[in-house]
Short mmCIF file of C-alpha atoms and ligand atoms in Angstrom, two decimals:
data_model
loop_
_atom_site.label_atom_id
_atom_site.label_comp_id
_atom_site.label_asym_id
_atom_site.label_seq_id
_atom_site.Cartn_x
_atom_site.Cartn_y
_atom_site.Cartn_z
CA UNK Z 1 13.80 21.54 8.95
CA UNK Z 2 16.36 23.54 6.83
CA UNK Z 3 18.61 20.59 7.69
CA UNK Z 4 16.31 18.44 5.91
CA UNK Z 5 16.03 20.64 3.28
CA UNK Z 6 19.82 21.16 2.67
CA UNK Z 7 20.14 17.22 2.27
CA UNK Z 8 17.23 17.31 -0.35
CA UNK Z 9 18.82 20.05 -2.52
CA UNK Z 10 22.04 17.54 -1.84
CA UNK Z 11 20.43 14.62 -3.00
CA UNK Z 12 18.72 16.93 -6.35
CA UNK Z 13 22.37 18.19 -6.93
CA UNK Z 14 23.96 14.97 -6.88
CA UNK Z 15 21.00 13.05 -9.59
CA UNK Z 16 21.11 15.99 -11.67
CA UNK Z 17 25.42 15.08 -12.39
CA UNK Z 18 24.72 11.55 -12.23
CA UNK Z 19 22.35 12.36 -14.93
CA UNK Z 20 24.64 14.30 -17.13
CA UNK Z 21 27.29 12.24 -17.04
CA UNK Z 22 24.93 8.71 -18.24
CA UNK Z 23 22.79 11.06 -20.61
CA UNK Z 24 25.18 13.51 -22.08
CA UNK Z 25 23.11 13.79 -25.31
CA UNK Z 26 20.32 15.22 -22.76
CA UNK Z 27 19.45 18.42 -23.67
CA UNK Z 28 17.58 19.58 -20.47
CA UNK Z 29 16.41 17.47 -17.78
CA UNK Z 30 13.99 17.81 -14.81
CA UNK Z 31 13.51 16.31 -11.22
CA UNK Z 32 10.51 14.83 -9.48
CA UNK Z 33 10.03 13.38 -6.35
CA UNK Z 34 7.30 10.95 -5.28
CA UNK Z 35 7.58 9.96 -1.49
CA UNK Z 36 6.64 6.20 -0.07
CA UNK Z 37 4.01 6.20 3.02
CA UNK Z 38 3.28 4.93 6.41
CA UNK Z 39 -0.20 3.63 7.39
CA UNK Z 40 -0.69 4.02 10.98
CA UNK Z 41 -4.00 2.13 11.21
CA UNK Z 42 -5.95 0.39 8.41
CA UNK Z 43 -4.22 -2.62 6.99
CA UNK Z 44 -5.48 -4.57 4.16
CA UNK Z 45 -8.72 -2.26 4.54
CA UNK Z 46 -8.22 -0.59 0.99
CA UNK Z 47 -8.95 -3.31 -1.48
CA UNK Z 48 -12.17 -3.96 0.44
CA UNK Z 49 -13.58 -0.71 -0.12
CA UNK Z 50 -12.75 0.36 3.66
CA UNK Z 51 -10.60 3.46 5.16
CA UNK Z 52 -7.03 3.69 5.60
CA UNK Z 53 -5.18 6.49 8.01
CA UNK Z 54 -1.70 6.72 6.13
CA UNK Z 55 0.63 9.61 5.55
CA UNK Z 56 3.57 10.56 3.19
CA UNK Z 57 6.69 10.45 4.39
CA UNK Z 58 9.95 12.02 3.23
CA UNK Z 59 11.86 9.11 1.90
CA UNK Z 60 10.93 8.38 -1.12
CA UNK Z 61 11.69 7.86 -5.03
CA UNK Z 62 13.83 10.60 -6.94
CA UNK Z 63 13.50 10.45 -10.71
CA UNK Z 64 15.69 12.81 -12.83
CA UNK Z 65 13.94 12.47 -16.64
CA UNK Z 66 14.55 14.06 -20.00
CA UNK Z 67 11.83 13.48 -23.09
CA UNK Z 68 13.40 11.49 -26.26
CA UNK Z 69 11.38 11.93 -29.59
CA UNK Z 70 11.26 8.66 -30.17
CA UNK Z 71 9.23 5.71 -28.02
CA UNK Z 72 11.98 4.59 -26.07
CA UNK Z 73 12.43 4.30 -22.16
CA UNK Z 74 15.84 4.00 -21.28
CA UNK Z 75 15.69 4.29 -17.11
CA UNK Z 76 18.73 4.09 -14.97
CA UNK Z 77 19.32 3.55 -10.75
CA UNK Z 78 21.86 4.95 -9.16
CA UNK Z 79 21.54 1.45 -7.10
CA UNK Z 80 23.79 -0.36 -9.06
CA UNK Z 81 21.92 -3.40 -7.68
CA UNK Z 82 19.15 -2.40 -9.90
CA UNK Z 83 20.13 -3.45 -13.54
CA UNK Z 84 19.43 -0.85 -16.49
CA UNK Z 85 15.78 -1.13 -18.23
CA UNK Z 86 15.50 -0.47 -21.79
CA UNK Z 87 12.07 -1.09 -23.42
CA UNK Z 88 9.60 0.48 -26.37
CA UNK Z 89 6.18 1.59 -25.73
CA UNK Z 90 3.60 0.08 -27.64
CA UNK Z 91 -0.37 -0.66 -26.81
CA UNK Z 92 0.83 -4.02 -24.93
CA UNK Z 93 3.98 -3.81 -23.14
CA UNK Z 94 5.12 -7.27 -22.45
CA UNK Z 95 6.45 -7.46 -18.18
CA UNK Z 96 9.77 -8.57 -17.85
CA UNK Z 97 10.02 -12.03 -15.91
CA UNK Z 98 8.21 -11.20 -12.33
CA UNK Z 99 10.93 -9.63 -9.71
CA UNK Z 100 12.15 -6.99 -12.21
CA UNK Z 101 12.28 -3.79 -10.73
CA UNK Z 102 11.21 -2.19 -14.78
CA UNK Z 103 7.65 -3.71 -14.33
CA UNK Z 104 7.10 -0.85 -11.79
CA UNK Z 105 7.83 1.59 -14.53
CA UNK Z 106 6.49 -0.05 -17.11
CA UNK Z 107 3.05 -0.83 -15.23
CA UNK Z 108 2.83 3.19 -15.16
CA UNK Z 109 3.48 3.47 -19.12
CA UNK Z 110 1.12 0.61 -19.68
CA UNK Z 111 -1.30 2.20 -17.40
CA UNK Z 112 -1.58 5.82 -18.93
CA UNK Z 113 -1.16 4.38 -22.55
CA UNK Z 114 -4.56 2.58 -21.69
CA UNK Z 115 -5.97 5.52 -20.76
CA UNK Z 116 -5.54 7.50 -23.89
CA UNK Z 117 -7.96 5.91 -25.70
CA UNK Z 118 -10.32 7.68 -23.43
CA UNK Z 119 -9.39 10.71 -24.62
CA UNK Z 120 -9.93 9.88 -28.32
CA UNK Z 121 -6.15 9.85 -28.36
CA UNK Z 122 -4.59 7.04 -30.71
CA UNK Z 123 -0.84 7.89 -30.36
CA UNK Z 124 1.58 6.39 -28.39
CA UNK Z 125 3.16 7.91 -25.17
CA UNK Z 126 7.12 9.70 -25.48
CA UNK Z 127 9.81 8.06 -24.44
CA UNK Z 128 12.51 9.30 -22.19
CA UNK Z 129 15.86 8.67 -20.22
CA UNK Z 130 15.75 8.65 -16.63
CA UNK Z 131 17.57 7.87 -14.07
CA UNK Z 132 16.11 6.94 -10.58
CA UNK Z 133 17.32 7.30 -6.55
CA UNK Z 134 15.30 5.86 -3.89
CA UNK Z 135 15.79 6.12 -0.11
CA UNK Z 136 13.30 3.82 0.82
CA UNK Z 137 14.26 0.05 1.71
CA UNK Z 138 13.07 -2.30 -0.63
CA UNK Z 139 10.81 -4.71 1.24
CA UNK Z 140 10.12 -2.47 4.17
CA UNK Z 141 6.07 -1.99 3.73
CA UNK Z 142 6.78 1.80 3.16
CA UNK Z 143 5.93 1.17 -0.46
CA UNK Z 144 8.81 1.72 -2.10
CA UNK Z 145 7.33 0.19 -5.60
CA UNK Z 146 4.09 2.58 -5.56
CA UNK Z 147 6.30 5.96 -5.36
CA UNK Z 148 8.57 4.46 -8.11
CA UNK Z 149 4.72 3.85 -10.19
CA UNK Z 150 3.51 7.09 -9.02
CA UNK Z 151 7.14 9.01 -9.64
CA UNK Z 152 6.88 7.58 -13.29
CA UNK Z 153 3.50 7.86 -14.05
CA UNK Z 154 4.02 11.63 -12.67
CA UNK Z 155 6.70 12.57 -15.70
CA UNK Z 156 4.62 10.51 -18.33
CA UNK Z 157 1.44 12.79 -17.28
CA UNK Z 158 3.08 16.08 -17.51
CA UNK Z 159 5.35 15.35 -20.25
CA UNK Z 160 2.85 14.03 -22.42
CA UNK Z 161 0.34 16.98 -21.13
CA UNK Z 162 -2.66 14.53 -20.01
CA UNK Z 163 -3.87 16.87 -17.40
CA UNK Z 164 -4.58 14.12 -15.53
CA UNK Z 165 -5.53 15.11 -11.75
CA UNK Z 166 -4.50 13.52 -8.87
CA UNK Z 167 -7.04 11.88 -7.64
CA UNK Z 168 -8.06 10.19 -10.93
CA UNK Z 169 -3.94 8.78 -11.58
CA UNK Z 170 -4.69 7.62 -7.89
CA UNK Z 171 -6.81 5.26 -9.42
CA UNK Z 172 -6.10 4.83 -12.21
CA UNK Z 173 -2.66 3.45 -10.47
CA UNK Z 174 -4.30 1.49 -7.97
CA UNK Z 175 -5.33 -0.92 -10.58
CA UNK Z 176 -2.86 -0.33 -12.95
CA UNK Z 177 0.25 -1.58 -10.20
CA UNK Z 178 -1.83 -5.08 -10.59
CA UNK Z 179 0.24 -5.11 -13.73
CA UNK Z 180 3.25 -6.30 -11.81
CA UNK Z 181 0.88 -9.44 -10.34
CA UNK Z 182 -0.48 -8.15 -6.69
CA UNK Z 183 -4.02 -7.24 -6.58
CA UNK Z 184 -3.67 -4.12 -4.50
CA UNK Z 185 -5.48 -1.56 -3.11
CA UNK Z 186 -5.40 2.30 -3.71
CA UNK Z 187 -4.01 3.49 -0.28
CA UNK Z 188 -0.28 3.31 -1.45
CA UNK Z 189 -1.01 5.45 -4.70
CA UNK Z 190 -2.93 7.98 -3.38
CA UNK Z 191 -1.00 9.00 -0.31
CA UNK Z 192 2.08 9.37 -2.36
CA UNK Z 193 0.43 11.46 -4.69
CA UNK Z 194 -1.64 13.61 -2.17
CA UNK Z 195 0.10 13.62 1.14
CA UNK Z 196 0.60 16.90 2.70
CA UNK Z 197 3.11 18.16 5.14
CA UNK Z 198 1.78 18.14 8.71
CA UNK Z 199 -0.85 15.86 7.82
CA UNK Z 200 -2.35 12.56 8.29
CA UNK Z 201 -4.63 11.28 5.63
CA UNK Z 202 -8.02 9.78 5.74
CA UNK Z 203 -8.82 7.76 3.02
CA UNK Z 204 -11.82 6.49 1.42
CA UNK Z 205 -12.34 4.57 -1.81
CA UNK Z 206 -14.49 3.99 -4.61
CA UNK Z 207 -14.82 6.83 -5.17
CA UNK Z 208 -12.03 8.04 -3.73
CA UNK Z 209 -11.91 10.80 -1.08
CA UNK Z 210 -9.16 12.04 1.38
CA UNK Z 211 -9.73 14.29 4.34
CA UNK Z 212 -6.41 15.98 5.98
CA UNK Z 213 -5.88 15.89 9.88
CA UNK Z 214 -3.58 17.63 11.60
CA UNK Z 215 -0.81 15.31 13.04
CA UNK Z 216 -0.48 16.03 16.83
CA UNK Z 217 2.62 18.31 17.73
CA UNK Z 218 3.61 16.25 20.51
CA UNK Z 219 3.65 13.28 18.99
CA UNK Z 220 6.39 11.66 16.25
CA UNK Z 221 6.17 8.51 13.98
CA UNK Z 222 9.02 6.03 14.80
CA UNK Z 223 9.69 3.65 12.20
CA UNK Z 224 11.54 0.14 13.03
CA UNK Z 225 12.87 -1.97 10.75
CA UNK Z 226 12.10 -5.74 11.11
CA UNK Z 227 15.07 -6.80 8.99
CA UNK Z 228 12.72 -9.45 7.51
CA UNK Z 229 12.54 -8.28 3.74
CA UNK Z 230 8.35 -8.42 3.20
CA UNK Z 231 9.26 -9.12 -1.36
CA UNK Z 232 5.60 -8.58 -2.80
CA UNK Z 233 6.93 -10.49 -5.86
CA UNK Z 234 7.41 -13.89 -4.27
CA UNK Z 235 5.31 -15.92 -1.69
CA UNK Z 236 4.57 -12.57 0.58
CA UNK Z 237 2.18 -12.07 -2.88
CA UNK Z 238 0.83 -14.97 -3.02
CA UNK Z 239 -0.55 -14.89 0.44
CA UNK Z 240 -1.22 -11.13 -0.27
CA UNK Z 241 -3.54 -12.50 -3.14
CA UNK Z 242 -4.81 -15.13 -1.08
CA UNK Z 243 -6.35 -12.53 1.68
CA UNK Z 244 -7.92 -10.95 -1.51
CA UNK Z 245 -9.65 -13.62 -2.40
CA UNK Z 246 -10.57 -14.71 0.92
CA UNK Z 247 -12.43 -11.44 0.99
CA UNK Z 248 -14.59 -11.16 -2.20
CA UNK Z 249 -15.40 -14.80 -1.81
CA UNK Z 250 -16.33 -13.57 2.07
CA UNK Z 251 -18.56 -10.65 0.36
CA UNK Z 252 -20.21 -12.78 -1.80
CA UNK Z 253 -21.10 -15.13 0.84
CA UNK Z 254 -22.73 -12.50 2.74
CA UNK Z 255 -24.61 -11.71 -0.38
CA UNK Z 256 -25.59 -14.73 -0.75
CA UNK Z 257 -26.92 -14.92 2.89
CA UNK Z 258 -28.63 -11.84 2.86
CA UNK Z 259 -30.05 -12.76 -0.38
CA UNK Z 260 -31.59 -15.92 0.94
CA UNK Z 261 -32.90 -14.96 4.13
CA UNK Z 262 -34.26 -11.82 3.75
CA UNK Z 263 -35.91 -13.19 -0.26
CA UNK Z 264 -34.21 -9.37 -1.59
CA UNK Z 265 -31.47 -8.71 -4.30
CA UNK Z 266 -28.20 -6.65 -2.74
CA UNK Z 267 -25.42 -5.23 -4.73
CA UNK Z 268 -22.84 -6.86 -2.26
CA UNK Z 269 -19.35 -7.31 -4.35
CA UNK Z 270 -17.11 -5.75 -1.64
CA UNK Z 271 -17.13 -6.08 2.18
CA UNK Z 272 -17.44 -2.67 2.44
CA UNK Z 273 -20.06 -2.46 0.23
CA UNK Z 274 -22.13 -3.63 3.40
CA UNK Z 275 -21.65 -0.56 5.35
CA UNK Z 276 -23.09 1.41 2.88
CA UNK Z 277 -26.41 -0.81 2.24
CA UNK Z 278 -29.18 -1.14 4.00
CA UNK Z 279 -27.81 -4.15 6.13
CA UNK Z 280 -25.26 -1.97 7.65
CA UNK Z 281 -26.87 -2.70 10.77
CA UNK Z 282 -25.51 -5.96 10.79
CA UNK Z 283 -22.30 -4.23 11.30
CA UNK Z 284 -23.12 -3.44 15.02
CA UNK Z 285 -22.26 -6.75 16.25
CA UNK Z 286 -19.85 -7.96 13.82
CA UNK Z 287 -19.28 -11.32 16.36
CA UNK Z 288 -23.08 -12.25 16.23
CA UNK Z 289 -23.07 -11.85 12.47
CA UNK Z 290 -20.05 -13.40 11.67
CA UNK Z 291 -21.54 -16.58 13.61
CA UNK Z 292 -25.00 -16.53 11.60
CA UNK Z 293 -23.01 -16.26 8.28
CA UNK Z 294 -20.27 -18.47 8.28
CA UNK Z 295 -20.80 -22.27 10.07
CA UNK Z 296 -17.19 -21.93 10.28
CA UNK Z 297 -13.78 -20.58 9.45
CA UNK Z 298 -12.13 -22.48 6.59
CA UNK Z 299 -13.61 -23.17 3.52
CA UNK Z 300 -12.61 -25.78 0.80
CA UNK Z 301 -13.46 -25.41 -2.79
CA UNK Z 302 -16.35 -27.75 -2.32
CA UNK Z 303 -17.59 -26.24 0.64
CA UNK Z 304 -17.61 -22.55 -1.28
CA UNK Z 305 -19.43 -24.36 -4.32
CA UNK Z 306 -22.35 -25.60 -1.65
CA UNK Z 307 -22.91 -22.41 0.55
CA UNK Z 308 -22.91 -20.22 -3.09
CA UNK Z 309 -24.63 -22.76 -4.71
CA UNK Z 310 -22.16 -22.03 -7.97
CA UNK Z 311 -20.06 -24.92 -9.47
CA UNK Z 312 -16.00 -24.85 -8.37
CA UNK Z 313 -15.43 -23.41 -12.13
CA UNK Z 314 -17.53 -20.64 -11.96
CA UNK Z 315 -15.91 -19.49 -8.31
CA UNK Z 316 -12.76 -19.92 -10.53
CA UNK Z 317 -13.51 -17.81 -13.06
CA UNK Z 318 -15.67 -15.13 -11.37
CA UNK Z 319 -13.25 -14.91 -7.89
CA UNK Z 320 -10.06 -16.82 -8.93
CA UNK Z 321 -9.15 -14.65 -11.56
CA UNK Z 322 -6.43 -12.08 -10.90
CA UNK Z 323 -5.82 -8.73 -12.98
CA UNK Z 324 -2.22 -9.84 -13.93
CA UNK Z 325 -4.44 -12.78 -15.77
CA UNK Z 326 -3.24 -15.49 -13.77
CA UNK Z 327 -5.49 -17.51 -11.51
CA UNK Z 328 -5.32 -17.91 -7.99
CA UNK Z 329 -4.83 -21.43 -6.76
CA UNK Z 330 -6.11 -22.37 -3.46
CA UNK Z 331 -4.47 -24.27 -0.90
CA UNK Z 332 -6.21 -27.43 -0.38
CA UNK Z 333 -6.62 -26.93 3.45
CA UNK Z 334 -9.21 -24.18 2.40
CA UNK Z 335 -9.37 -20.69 2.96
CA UNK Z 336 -9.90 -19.22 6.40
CA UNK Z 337 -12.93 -16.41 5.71
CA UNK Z 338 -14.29 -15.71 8.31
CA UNK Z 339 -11.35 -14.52 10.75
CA UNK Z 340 -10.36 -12.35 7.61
CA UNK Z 341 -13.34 -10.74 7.92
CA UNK Z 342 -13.62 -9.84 11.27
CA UNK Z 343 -10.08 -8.12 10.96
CA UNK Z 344 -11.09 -6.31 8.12
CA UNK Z 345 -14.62 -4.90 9.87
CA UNK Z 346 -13.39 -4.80 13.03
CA UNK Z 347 -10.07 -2.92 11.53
CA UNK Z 348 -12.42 -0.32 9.39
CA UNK Z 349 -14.23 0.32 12.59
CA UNK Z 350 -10.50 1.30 14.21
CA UNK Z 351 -9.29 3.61 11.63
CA UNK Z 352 -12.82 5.73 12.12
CA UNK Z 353 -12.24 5.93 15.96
CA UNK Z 354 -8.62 6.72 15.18
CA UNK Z 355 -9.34 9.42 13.34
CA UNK Z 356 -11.85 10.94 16.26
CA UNK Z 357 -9.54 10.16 18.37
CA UNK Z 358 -6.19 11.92 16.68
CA UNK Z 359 -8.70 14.86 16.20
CA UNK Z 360 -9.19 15.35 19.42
CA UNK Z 361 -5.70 14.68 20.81
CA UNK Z 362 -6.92 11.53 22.59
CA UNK Z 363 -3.40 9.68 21.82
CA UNK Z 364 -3.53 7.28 24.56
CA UNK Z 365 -6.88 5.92 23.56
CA UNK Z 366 -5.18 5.81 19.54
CA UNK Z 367 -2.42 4.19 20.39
CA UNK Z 368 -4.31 1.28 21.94
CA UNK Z 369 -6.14 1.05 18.71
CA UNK Z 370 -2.86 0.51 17.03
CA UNK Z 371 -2.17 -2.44 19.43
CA UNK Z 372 -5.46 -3.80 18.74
CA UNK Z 373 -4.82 -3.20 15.53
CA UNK Z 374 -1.83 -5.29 15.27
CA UNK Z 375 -3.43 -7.97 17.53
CA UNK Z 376 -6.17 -8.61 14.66
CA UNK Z 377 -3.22 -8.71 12.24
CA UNK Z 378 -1.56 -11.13 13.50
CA UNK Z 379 -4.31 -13.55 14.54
CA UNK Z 380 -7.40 -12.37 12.50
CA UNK Z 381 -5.25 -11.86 9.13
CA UNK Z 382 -2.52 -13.88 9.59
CA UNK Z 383 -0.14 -10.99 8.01
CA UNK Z 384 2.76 -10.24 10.99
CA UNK Z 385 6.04 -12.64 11.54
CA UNK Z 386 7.69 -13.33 14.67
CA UNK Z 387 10.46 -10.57 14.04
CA UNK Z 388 6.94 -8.29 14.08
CA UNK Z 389 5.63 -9.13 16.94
CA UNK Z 390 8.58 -8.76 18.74
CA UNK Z 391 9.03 -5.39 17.86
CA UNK Z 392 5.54 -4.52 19.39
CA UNK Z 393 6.28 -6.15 22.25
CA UNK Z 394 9.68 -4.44 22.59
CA UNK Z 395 8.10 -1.27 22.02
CA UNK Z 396 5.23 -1.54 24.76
CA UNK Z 397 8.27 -2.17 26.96
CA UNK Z 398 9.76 1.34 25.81
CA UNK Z 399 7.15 4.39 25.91
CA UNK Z 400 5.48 3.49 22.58
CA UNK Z 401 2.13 4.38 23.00
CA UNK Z 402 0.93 2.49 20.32
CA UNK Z 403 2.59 -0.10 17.57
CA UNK Z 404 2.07 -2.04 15.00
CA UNK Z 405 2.95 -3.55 11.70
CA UNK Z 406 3.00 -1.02 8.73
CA UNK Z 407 1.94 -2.08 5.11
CA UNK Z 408 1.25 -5.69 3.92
CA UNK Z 409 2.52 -7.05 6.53
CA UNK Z 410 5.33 -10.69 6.24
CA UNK Z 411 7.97 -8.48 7.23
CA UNK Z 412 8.77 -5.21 6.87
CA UNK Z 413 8.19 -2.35 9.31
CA UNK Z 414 6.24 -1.62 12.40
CA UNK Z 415 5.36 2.47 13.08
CA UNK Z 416 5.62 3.49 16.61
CA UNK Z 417 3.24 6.81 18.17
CA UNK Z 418 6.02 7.71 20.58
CA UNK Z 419 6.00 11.20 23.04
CA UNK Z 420 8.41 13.47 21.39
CA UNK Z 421 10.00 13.87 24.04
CA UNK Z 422 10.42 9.82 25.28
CA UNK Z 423 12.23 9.56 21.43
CA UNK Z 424 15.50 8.80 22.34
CA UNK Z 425 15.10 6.52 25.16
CA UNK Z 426 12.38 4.48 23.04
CA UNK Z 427 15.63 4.31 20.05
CA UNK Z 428 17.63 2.98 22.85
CA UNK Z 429 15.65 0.46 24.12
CA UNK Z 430 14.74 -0.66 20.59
CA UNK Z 431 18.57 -0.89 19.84
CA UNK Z 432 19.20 -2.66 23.10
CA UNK Z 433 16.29 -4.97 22.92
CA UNK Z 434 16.06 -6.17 19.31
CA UNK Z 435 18.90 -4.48 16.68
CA UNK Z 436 21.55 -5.54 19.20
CA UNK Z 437 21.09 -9.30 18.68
CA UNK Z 438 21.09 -9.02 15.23
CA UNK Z 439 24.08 -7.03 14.92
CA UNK Z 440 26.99 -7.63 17.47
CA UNK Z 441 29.59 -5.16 16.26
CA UNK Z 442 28.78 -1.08 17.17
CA UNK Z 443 27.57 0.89 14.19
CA UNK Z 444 24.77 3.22 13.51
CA UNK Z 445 20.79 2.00 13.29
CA UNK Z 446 19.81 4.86 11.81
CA UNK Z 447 18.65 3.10 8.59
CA UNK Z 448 16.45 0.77 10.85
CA UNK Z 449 15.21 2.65 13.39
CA UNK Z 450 13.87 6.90 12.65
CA UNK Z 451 11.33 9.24 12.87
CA UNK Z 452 9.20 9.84 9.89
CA UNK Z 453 7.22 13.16 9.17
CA UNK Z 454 4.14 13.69 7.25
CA UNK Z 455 4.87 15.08 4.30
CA UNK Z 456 4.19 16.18 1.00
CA UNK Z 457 3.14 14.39 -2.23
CA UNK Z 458 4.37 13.58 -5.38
CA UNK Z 459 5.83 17.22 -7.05
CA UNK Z 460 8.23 18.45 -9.82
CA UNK Z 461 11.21 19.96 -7.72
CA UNK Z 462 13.46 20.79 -10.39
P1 LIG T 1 2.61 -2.42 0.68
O1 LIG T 1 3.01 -2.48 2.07
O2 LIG T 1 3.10 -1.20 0.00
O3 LIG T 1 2.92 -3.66 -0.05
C1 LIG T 1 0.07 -3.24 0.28
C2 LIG T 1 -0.87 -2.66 -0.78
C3 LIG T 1 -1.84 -1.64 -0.16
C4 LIG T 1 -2.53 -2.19 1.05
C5 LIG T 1 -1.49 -2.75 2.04
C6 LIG T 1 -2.10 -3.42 3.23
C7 LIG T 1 -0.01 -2.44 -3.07
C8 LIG T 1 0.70 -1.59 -4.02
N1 LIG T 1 -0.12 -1.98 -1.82
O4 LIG T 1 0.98 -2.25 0.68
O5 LIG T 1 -2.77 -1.24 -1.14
O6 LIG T 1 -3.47 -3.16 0.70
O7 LIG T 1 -0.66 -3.71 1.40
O8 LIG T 1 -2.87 -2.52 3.96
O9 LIG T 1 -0.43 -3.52 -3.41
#
């Protein structure tokens, strides 16, 4: 713990010189920190209006930021991979071309200048020099790009005194990271900005609502690295956006059904709007219902225009339509609804018996939920990649209790519930049975394989 803590003041030591040597003209400066996340069961459950069971973790973004008087935003990385952004803040900011790591910044500027106006507030937001230091691998589903959003929008809130609490910038930023073009859900946001050491985090949106549980002592989170870079600004967001269609257009078709065959209006615009109407029942056998509803899986453009009985331009406009205000073009094979649904229902139902089942220290019984959970993933969702599944597998093979995929999915990371005490024989047989063939000389794995803790949320440390 104080080992930890001594590489943290480390890491604040060595931004804050960094900082005065770019921004000499600074005259003070402060530090904030906004950590990424692990999910350990709830996967592409969020933008449906379903639970999540995530939790902070300490990687995360570092930000080291000094006001200007002017409306300026000059932000530096200490990743000289990551070129230097320079923009000016106005009521529109304009994205740079997609793949830019400034849009994450700037979708938190845009975000909170578009809030103003709801506080009768006509001005425009201060500008500042910053300079940034992540420890999160880009592309690894720990959601690197929300803590950079949240770390940003963080400083802009308290340095432009908005008073803005947590749970509203939660989201606020859940729709305001669409900016950079994928139409996410709120999980990412809000653990970063209300995680809490020790603790796992139930979440619940619209509105949103988190409930802490104690992670279990015996227990540790073992992250492993697929090596398969999961880059939510190329195709890995297009079939992110894809699954979000599939499910409002799967919403409204329930709608739709319920509509006609029970001769009643229902308010059904998100899947998990169903649990909380007076259908819920239909819930119980998700199989059965799933048969009723949908003929079958895939769905063409045509097809959607019969069973909705809209024309193909109004499922365009009113589904199509993403908040980055480009449309969503579907494949002409169709799109596969009804498997997407019963991951998502069948996954919601999982993180609720996870959370029973982490509460009362019934670990065996969670960790198959993770394997199921990664099961319906893969074949439901369509969201893991060979390098994935292999990892489970691997894992199974090694005293995991449970895996699965972490985040989006298409790469990235799977999180392991390992005994704390089986840790280092579950590293080894990770390193023996997958990191070995990828790498043949010796070295460390320590940036591909390690054990995560719960931790807390976004904070000024300096
Ligand atoms: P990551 O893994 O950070 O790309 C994304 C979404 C989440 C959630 C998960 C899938 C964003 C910012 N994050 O996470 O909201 O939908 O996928 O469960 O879009």
């Amino acid at each position: 713990m104080n080992g930890a803590r001594e590489m943290l003041s480390e890491r604040y030591a060595n931004i804050a010189s960094n900082f005065r040597k770019l921004f000499p003209e600074a005259e003070y400066f402060s530090i904030y920190r906004a950590p990424g996340r692990v999910n350990l069961i709830g996967e592409h459950t969020d933008y449906n209006g379903l639970p999540v069971l995530p939790m902070a973790i300490r990687q995360g973004i570092t930000i080291c930021i000094s006001p200007r008087d002017d409306n300026k935003v000059v932000i530096k990385n200490t990743d000289p991979s990551f070129e230097d952004i320079e923009f000016e803040i106005d009521f529109q900011i304009p994205p740079y071309p997609k793949g830019n790591w400034g849009n994450y910044c700037k979708a938190a500027f845009q975000t909170l200048q578009d809030y103003l106006p709801q506080k009768k507030e006509k001005k425009l937001l201060c500008g500042m020099n910053a300079l940034i230091d992540g420890n999160i691998p880009a592309g690894s589903g720990l959601s690197s790009s929300s803590a950079l959003v949240v770390a940003t929008a963080v400083v802009i809130n308290d340095f432009n005194k908005l008073n803005i609490d947590k749970l509203f910038l939660a989201e606020l930023l859940a729709v305001g990271e669409r900016y950079v073009g994928a139409e996410g859900g709120g999980m990412d946001q809000a653990t970063s900005l209300s995680g809490k050491s020790g603790m796992v985090l139930k979440i619940d949106f619209f509105p949103l609502r988190i409930e802490y549980i104690p992670f279990p002592e015996n227990y540790v989170i073992v992250v492993c690295n697929s090596l398969v870079e999961a880059k939510k600004s190329a195709s890995a967001s297009l079939a992110y956006n894809q699954r979000v269609v599939e499910c409002r257009l799967g919403a409204a078709m329930i709608r739709k059904f319920i509509e006609d065959k029970y001769k009643t209006r229902c308010d059904i615009d998100l899947l998990g709007d169903l649990k909380k109407s007076r259908f819920s029942y239909l819930l119980k056998n998700i199989d059965n219902t799933l048969d009723r509803i949908f003929p079958k899986n895939d769905f063409t453009l045509t097809e959607l225009s019969l069973f909705l009985k809209m024309d193909e331009e109004a499922i365009r406009e009113r589904y199509f339509k993403l908040k980055s205000g480009s449309h969503f073009e579907p494949p002409s094979s169709g799109l596969k609804i009804k498997s997407r649904l019963r991951h998502v229902f069948t996954e919601a139902e999982r993180v609720e018996r996870s959370k029973e089942c982490i509460e009362n220290q019934k670990m065996d019984e969670f960790g198959q939920l993770m394997y199921q959970s990664h099961k319906s993933c893969a074949e439901d969702y369509e969201v893991s990649c060979p390098e994935l599944d292999r990892l489970v597998e691997i894992a199974g093979g090694n005293g995991a209790i449970g895996s699965r995929l972490t985040g989006a999915g298409f790469g990235g990371c799977t999180v392991n519930m390992v005994h704390r005490q089986k840790v280092d024989k579950f590293k080894k047989g990770m390193i023996h049975g997958y990191y070995k063939n990828y790498f043949k000389k010796e070295q460390s794995f320590s940036d591909y394989i390690f054990v995560c803790q719960p931790s807390n949320g976004a904070q000024k440390v300096m």
